XYZ file of C-alpha atoms in Angstrom:
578
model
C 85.476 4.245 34.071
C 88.879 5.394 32.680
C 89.421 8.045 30.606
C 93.219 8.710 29.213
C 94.339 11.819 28.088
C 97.180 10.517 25.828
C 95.419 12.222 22.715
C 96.794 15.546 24.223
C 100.207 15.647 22.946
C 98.604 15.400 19.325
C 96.063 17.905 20.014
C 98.476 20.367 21.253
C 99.817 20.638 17.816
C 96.936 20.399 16.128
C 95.436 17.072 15.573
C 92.064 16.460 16.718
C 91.077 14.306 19.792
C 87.414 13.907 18.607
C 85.526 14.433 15.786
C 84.975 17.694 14.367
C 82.004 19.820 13.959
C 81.586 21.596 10.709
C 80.627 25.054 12.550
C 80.406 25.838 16.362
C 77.570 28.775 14.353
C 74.297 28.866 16.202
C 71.743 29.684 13.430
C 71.457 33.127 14.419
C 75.037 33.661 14.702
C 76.813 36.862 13.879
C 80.500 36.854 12.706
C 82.091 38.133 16.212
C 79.972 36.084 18.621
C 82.466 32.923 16.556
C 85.380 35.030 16.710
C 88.589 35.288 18.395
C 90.086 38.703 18.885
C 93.456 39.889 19.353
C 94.342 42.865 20.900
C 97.140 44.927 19.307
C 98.887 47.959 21.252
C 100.733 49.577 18.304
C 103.189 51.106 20.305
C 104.424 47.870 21.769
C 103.785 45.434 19.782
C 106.686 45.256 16.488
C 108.717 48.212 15.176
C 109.707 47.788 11.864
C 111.691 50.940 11.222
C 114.050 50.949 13.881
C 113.081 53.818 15.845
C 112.062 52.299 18.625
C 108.543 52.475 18.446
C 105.916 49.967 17.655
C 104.264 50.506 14.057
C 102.226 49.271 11.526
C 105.143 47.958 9.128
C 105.736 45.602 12.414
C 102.408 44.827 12.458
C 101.637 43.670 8.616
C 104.986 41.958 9.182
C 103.525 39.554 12.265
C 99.466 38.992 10.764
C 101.325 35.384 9.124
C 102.108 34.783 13.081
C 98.133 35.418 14.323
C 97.152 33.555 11.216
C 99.099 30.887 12.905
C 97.483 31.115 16.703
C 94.190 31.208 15.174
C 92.715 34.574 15.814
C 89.712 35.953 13.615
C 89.645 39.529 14.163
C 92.304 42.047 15.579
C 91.544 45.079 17.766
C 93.813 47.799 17.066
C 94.312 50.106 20.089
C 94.185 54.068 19.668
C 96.076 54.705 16.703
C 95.172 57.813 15.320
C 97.253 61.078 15.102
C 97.856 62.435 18.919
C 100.185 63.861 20.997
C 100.370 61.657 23.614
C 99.325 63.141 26.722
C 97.248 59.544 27.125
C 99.219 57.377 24.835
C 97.210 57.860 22.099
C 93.780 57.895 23.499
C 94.083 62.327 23.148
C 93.141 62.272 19.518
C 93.960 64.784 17.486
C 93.026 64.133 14.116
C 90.999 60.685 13.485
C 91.571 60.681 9.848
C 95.524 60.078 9.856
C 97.031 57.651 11.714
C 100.202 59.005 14.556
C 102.629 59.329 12.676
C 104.801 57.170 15.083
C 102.853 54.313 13.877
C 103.705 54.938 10.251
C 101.683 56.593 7.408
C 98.248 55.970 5.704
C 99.569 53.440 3.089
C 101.243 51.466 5.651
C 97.823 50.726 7.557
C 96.707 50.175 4.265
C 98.542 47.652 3.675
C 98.526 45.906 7.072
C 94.868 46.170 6.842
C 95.205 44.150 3.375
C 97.393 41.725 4.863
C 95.183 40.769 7.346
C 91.953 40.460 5.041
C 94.272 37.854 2.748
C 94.749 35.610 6.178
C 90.806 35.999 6.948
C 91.370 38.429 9.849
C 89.218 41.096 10.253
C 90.236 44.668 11.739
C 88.399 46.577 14.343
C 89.691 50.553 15.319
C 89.585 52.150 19.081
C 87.201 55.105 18.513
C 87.619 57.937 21.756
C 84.447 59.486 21.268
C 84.273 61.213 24.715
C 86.885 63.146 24.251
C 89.652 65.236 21.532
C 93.003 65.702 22.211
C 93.262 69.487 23.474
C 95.492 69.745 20.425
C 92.585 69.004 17.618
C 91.471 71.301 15.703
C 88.262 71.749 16.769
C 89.524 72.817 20.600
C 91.740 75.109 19.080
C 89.053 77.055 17.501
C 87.221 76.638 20.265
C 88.883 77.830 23.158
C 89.862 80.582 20.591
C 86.654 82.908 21.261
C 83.611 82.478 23.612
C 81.624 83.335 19.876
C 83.048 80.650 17.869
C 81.016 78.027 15.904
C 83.110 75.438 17.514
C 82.717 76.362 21.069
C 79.812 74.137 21.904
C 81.386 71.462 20.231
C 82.776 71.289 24.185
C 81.430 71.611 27.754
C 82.051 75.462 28.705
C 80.869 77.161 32.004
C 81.473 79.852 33.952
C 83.263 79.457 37.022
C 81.212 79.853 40.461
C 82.253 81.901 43.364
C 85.889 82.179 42.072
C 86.504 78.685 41.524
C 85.092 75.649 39.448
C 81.879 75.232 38.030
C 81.495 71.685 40.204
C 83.084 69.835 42.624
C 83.303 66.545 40.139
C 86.611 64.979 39.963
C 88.822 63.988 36.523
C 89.127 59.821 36.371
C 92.856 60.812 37.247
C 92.652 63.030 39.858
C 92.061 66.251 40.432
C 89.534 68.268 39.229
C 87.614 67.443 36.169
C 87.316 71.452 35.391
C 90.303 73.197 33.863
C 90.226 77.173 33.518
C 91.418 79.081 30.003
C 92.702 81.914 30.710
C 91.593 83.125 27.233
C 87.559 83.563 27.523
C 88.087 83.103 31.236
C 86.192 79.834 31.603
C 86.393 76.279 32.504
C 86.237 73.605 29.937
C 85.454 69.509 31.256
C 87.837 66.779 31.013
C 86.789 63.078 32.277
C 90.023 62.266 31.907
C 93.281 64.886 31.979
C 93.008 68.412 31.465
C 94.892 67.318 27.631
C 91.504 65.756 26.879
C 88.232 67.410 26.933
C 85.052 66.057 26.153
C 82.957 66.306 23.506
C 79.227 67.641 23.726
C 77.179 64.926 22.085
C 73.980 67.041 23.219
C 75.566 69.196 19.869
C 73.890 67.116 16.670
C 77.128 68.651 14.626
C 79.527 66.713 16.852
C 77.505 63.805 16.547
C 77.620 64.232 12.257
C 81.411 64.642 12.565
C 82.280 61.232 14.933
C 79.690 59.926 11.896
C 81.514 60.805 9.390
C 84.656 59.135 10.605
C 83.058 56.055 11.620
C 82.141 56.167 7.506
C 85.474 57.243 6.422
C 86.933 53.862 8.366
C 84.244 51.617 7.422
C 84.614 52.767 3.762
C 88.288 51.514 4.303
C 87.033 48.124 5.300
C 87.659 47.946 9.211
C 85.006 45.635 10.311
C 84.178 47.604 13.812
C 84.939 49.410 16.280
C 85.716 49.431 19.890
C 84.754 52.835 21.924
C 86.230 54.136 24.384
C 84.847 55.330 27.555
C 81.272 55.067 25.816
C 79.558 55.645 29.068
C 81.031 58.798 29.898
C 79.736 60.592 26.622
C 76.147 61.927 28.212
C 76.579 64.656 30.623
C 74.021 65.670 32.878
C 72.377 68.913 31.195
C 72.243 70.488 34.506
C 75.506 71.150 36.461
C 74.871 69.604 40.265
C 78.016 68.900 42.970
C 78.103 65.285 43.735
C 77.858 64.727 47.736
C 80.487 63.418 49.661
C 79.693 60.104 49.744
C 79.622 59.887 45.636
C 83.201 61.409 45.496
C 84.369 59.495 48.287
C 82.766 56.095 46.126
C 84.584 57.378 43.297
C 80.872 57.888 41.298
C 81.251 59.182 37.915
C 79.318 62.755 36.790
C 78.425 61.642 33.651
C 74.774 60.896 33.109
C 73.913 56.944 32.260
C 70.500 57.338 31.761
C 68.518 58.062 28.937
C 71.227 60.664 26.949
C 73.544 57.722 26.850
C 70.578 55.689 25.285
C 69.280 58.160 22.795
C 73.038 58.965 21.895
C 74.156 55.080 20.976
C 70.921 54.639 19.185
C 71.295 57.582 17.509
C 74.840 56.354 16.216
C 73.948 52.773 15.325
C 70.782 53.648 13.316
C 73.073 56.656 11.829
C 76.311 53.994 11.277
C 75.641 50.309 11.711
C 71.959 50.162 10.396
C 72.901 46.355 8.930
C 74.661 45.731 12.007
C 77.782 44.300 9.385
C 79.554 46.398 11.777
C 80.695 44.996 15.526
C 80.219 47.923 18.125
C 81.739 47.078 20.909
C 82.017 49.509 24.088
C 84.232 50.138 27.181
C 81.402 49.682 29.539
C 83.005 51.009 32.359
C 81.065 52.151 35.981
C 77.955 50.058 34.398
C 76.173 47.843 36.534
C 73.989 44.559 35.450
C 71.451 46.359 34.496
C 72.888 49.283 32.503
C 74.681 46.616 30.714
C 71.910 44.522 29.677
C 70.382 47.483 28.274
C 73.395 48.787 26.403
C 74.156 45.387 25.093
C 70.556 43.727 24.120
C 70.189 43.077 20.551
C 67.211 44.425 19.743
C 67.758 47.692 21.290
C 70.416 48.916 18.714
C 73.054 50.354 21.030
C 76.241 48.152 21.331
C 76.913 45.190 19.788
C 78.282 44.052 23.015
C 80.547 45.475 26.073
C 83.489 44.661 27.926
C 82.504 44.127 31.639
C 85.177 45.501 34.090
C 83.320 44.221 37.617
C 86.566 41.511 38.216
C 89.024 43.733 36.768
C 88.134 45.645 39.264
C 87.933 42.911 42.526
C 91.584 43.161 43.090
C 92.584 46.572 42.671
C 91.074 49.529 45.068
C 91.259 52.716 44.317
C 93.181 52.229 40.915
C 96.085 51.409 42.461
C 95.802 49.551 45.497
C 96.278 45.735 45.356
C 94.074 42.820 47.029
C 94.360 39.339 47.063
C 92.434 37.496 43.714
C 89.842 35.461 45.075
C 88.514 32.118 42.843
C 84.950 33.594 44.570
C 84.836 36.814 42.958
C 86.135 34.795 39.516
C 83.484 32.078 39.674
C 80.452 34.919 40.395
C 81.665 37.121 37.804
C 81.908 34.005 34.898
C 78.581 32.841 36.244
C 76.907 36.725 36.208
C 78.880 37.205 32.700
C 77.240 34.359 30.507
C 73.912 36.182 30.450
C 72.426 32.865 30.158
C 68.671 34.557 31.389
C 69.433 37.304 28.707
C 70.028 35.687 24.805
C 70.314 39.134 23.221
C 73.125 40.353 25.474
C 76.510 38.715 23.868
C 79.533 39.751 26.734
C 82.964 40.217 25.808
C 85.105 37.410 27.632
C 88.440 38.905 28.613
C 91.574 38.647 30.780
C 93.734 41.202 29.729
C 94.341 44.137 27.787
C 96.430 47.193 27.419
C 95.183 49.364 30.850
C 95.501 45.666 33.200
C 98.158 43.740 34.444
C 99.115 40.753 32.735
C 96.868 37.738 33.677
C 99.287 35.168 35.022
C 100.686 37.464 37.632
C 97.213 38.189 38.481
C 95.417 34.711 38.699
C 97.945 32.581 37.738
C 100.524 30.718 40.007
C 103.447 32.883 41.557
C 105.785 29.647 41.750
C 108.266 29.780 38.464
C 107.504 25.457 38.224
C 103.484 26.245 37.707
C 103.633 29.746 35.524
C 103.198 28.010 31.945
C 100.817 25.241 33.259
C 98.688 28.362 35.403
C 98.956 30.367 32.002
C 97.589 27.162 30.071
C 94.706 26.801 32.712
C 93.646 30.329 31.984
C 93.622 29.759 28.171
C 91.126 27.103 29.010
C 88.684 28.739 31.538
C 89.082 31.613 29.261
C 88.177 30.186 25.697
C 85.526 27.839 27.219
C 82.881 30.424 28.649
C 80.022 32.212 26.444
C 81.164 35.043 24.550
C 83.778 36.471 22.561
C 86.845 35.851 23.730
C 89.597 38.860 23.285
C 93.337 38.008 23.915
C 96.039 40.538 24.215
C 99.615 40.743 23.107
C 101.869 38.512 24.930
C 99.128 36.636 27.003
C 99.426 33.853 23.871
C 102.872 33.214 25.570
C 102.349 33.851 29.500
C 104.166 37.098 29.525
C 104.139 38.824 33.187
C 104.550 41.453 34.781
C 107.215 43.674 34.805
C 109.656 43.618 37.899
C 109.689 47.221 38.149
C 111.953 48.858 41.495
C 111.910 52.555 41.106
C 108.784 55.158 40.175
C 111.404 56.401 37.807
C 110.347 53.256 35.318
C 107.091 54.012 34.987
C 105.654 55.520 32.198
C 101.846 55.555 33.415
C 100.526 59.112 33.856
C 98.163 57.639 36.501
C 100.751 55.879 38.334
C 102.633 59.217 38.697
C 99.604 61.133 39.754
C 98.880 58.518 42.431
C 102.271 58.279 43.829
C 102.168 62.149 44.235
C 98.768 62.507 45.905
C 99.984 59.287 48.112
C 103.471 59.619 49.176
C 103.600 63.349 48.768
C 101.014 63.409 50.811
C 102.556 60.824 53.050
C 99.627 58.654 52.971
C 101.862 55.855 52.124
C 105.581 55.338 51.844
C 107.151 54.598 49.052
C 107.993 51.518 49.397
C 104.395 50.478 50.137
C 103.254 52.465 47.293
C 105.767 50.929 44.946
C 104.864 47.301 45.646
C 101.341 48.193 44.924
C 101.649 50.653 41.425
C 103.811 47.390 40.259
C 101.260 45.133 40.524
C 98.304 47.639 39.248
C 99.868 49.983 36.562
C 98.778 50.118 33.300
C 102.811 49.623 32.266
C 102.554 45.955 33.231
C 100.679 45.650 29.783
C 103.003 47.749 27.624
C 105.720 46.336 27.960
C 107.180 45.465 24.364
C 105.880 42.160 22.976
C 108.838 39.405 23.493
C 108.977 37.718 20.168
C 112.710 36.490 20.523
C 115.723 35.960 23.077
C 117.939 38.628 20.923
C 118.552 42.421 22.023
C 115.358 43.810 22.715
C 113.445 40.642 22.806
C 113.291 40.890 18.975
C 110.784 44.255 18.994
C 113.040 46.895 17.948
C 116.476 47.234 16.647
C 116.469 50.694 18.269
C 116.020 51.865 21.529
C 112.747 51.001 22.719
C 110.587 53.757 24.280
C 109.363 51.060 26.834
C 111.236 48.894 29.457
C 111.328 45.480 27.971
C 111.107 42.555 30.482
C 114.056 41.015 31.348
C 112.891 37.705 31.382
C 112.305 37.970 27.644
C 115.440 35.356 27.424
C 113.203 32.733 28.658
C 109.657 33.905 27.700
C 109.538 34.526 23.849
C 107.346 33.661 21.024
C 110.301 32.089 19.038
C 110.728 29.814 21.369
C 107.429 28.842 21.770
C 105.674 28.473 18.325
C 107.086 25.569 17.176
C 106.973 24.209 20.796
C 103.232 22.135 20.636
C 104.011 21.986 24.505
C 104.335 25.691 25.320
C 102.193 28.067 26.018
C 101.755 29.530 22.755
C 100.901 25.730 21.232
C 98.088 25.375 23.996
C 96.618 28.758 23.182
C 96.474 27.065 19.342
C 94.632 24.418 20.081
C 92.519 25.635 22.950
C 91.236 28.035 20.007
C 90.418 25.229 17.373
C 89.223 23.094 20.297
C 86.769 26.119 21.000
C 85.752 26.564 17.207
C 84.902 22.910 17.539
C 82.418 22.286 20.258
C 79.095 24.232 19.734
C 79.219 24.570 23.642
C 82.133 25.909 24.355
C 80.820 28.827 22.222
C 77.074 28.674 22.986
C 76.214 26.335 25.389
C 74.339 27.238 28.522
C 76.836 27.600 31.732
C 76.005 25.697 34.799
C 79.055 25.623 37.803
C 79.365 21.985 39.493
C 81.687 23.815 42.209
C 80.252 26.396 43.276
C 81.666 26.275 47.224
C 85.210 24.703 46.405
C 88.093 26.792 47.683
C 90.482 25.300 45.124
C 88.883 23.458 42.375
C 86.572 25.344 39.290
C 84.327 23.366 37.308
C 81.668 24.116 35.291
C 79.614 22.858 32.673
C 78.979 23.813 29.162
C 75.181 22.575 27.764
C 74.716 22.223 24.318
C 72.162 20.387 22.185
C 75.031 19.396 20.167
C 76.948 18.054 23.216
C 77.853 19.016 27.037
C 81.081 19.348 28.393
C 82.821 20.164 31.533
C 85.737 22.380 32.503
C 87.761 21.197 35.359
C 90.395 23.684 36.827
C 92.400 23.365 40.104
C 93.357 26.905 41.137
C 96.081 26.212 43.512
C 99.484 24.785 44.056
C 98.873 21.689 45.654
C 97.362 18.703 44.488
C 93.219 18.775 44.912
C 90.403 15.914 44.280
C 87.358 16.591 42.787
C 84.364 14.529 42.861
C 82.645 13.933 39.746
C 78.691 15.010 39.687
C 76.739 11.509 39.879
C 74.748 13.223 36.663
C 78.301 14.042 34.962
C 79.296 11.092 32.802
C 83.085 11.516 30.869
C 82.907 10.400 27.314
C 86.574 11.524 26.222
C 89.027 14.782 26.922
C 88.533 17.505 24.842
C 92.021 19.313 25.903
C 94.156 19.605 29.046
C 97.225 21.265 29.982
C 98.905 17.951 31.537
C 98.869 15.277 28.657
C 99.066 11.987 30.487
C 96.747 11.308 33.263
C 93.677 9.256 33.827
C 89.977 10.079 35.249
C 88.740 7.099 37.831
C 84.934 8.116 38.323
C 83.875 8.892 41.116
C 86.855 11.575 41.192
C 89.660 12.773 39.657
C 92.867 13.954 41.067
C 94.063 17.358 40.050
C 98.009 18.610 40.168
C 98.187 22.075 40.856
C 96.934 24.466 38.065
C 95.921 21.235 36.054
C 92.866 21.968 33.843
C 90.898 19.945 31.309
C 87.665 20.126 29.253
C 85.850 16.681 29.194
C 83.038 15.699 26.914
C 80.173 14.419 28.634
């Protein structure tokens, strides 16, 4: 049989290829598990003021441009009023929004844009910690006898020196001493950020209360931030050697954690209207499943970090991407044995480095076909599939060559512990930070080729790529052949087959070096998803149980399947109806 895949060209901008289902919606469907999220990192994304700074003007001014790609829902990254020891995520006041990013009125009306295209709004919520500049710190490092002070983890120091030997997410120790009542408050993260005590019910009233305040607004949900970090063990232990050495967190994610996220969803989300989604990060399979699982009221679902996580060591160190460790984590991630657990499907977002320097092709002749293939593995596996700025149009990582250029607090904290300590040298250490920083992703979004790639007509407070000239939006939306015009149609293509969305995954490759395929089973209809991960040419036998019925969508329009195999150019991908 011969299959051709001339209908491409016509799907790419928009046309269908086959016919079209009236709803991808299993019966027990909720909104998110159809949608398509966007992730948008205020800061970098559009200023609209000039000032060099990402905002929500920028924003409302770009929702008619994710109309356009197709997205459902937008996740706004931290937002709220901070001083910016984190970038946002140090929150000082979670009723007004950082006055960077504009004023009340002008989220407001962003928010009201996006609700006339049909795109729902989700908010970051950093629930572990404050900012060390909210008010509620301030009163509370203000007197050991204040009604705020166990709104906060306070101890006494032990023999002269911290409380424990745990260690802050970004080095050093996670105890910092006040001088003032003379002792030491806990910070998961930097000494700018300490946590909250969720073991106080008047904490757990107040992050209420604001959840209410934003849903009374009309965001639709919310993402949390380091959610499994907010339970603290209620006795203070030191963690042994090996633990520290592993990198094992303190925080307690047992039962607290539980109680806590119930707690909140019964308090919050009662209707579940709302989408809860959480930063699941240090859980395993298991913690997971239970945080996740439907019936158990916690999450509405999680973002799983275990292949973020296969190619970076020690938060900085880079390893080779293996298609191994991507094919067990897709297969592991669609939950198939567990129907109330709904994953979060993602590549990138604000804290990663961009996706096609990661897993795509390194050669300049394969980045937009690599970046195409990912669109497809991406939007064809079980659950909700989250894009971030700039990944729509194969953006990459930045070619940074001094530490001067970064702007990541962890990359500066590594490189002194490191090459201070002359653990590595610097040139080692640079090579690695740009591959793994956080900065990769916050780089300003490259709409056009004009000064600034179109972001800001100020100075922007982030390096912008210089390969903005060639990689833009502008000159890719009206381009059905870029990158941007795949992403389009790989989305409708998605909201078209039931099994794209909800269909059972089964891989048909499991011990091919080059080649990924899996299938998609659906009562509605199968399909397949063919992927050749590698710059040479590669032929992969077709199943004897597989039988092509038409393309759905492939990033090479004109080729032909000949059962019993089909010939693959490098970083070619297609989904096939069977």
């Amino acid at each position: 049989m011969t299959i051709t895949r001339r209908a491409m060209i016509a799907l790419a901008a928009g046309a269908a290829a086959s016919p079209r289902f009236t709803s991808a919606a299993s019966p027990k469907s909720v909104w998110w598990q159809e949608a398509v999220f966007y992730e948008i990192y205020p800061r970098s994304f559009q200023d609209g003021n000039g000032d060099g700074i990402g905002d929500f003007i920028g924003m409302a001014d770009r929702v008619d441009y994710l109309a356009d790609l197709g997205v459902d829902a937008i996740w706004v990254a931290a937002c709220f009023d901070s001083p910016n020891a984190d970038n946002g995520y140090d929150v000082s006041d979670y009723r007004k929004i950082m006055p960077d990013f504009g004023t009340m009125r002008d989220f407001d009306n962003f928010l009201e844009r996006a609700k006339k295209r049909g795109i729902r709004v989700i908010l970051d919520m950093v629930f572990n910690h404050t900012s060390d500049k909210h008010s509620w710190f301030m009163k509370s490092s203000s007197s050991k006898d204040s009604f705020y002070r166990d709104f906060y983890h306070w101890h006494d120091g032990r023999d002269g020196a911290a409380p424990t030997n745990w260690r802050s997410a970004f080095g050093g120790s996670a105890w910092t001493l006040d001088s003032h009542t003379n002792q030491y408050y806990l910070h998961t993260f930097t000494n700018r950020q300490p946590d909250l005590n969720w073991e106080n019910p008047r904490v757990r009233s107040e992050l209420y209360a604001i959840l209410k305040f934003w849903s009374d607004k009309g965001v639709d949900g919310f993402r949390f931030d380091a959610i499994t970090s907010i339970a603290k063990p209620l006795e203070l232990y030191d963690l042994s050697a090996q633990d520290i050495a592993a990198g094992r967190s303190f925080a307690d994610r047992g039962e607290r954690l539980h109680a806590h996220l119930r707690d909140m969803y019964a308090r919050c989300n009662a209707d579940s209207r709302l989408y809860f989604v959480g930063e699941t990060w240090g859980a395993d399979r298991t913690l997971f499943v239970e945080l996740t699982q439907a019936d158990r009221h916690e999450l509405s679902a999680g973002f799983p970090f275990d292949l973020q996580m296969k190619d970076i060591e020690d938060g900085w160190r880079k390893t080779p991407c293996k298609l191994s460790d991507l094919r067990a984590f897709n297969a592991g991630n669609a939950f198939d044995n567990e129907p109330g657990v709904w994953p979060v499907i993602w590549l990138e977002d604000h804290d990663f480095p961009r996706s096609v320097s990661r897993y795509g092709s390194q050669k300049p002749e394969f980045r937009s076909r690599s970046a195409k293939m990912l669109a497809i593995m991406l939007l064809s596996l079980r659950g909700t599939p989250f894009l971030y700025q700039g990944q729509e149009i194969g953006m990459e990582n930045y070619p940074f060559t001094s530490i001067d250029q970064f702007n990541d607090v962890t990359a500066h904290n590594v490189w002194s512990e490191q090459v201070g300590g002359h653990h590595v040298t610097s040139a080692g250490m640079l090579a690695n930070l740009a591959a793994t920083t956080r900065d990769n992703a916050r780089t300003p979004m490259q709409w056009n080729a004009a000064r600034n790639a179109g972001f800001s007509a100020g100075t922007p407070w982030m390096l912008v790529n210089p390969d903005y000239r060639t990689i833009n939006a502008a000159a890719q939306t009206g381009d059905r052949n870029s990158v941007f015009g795949f992403y389009k149609a790989m989305i409708k293509t998605r909201k078209t087959q039931p099994a794209l969305v909800h269909g059972k995954y089964r891989d048909v490759s499991p011990d091919n070096g080059a080649i990924y395929a899996f299938r998609r089973e659906h009562p509605a209809g199968n399909t397949l998803t063919v992927m050749n991960f590698s710059d040479s040419p590669e032929i992969f036998r077709i199943p004897q149980d597989v039988k092509p019925a038409r393309v759905l969508i492939a990033n090479i329009p004109e080729h032909s399947i000949v059962e019993p195999s089909l010939t693959l150019e490098p970083w070619e991908g297609m989904i096939i109806a069977i």
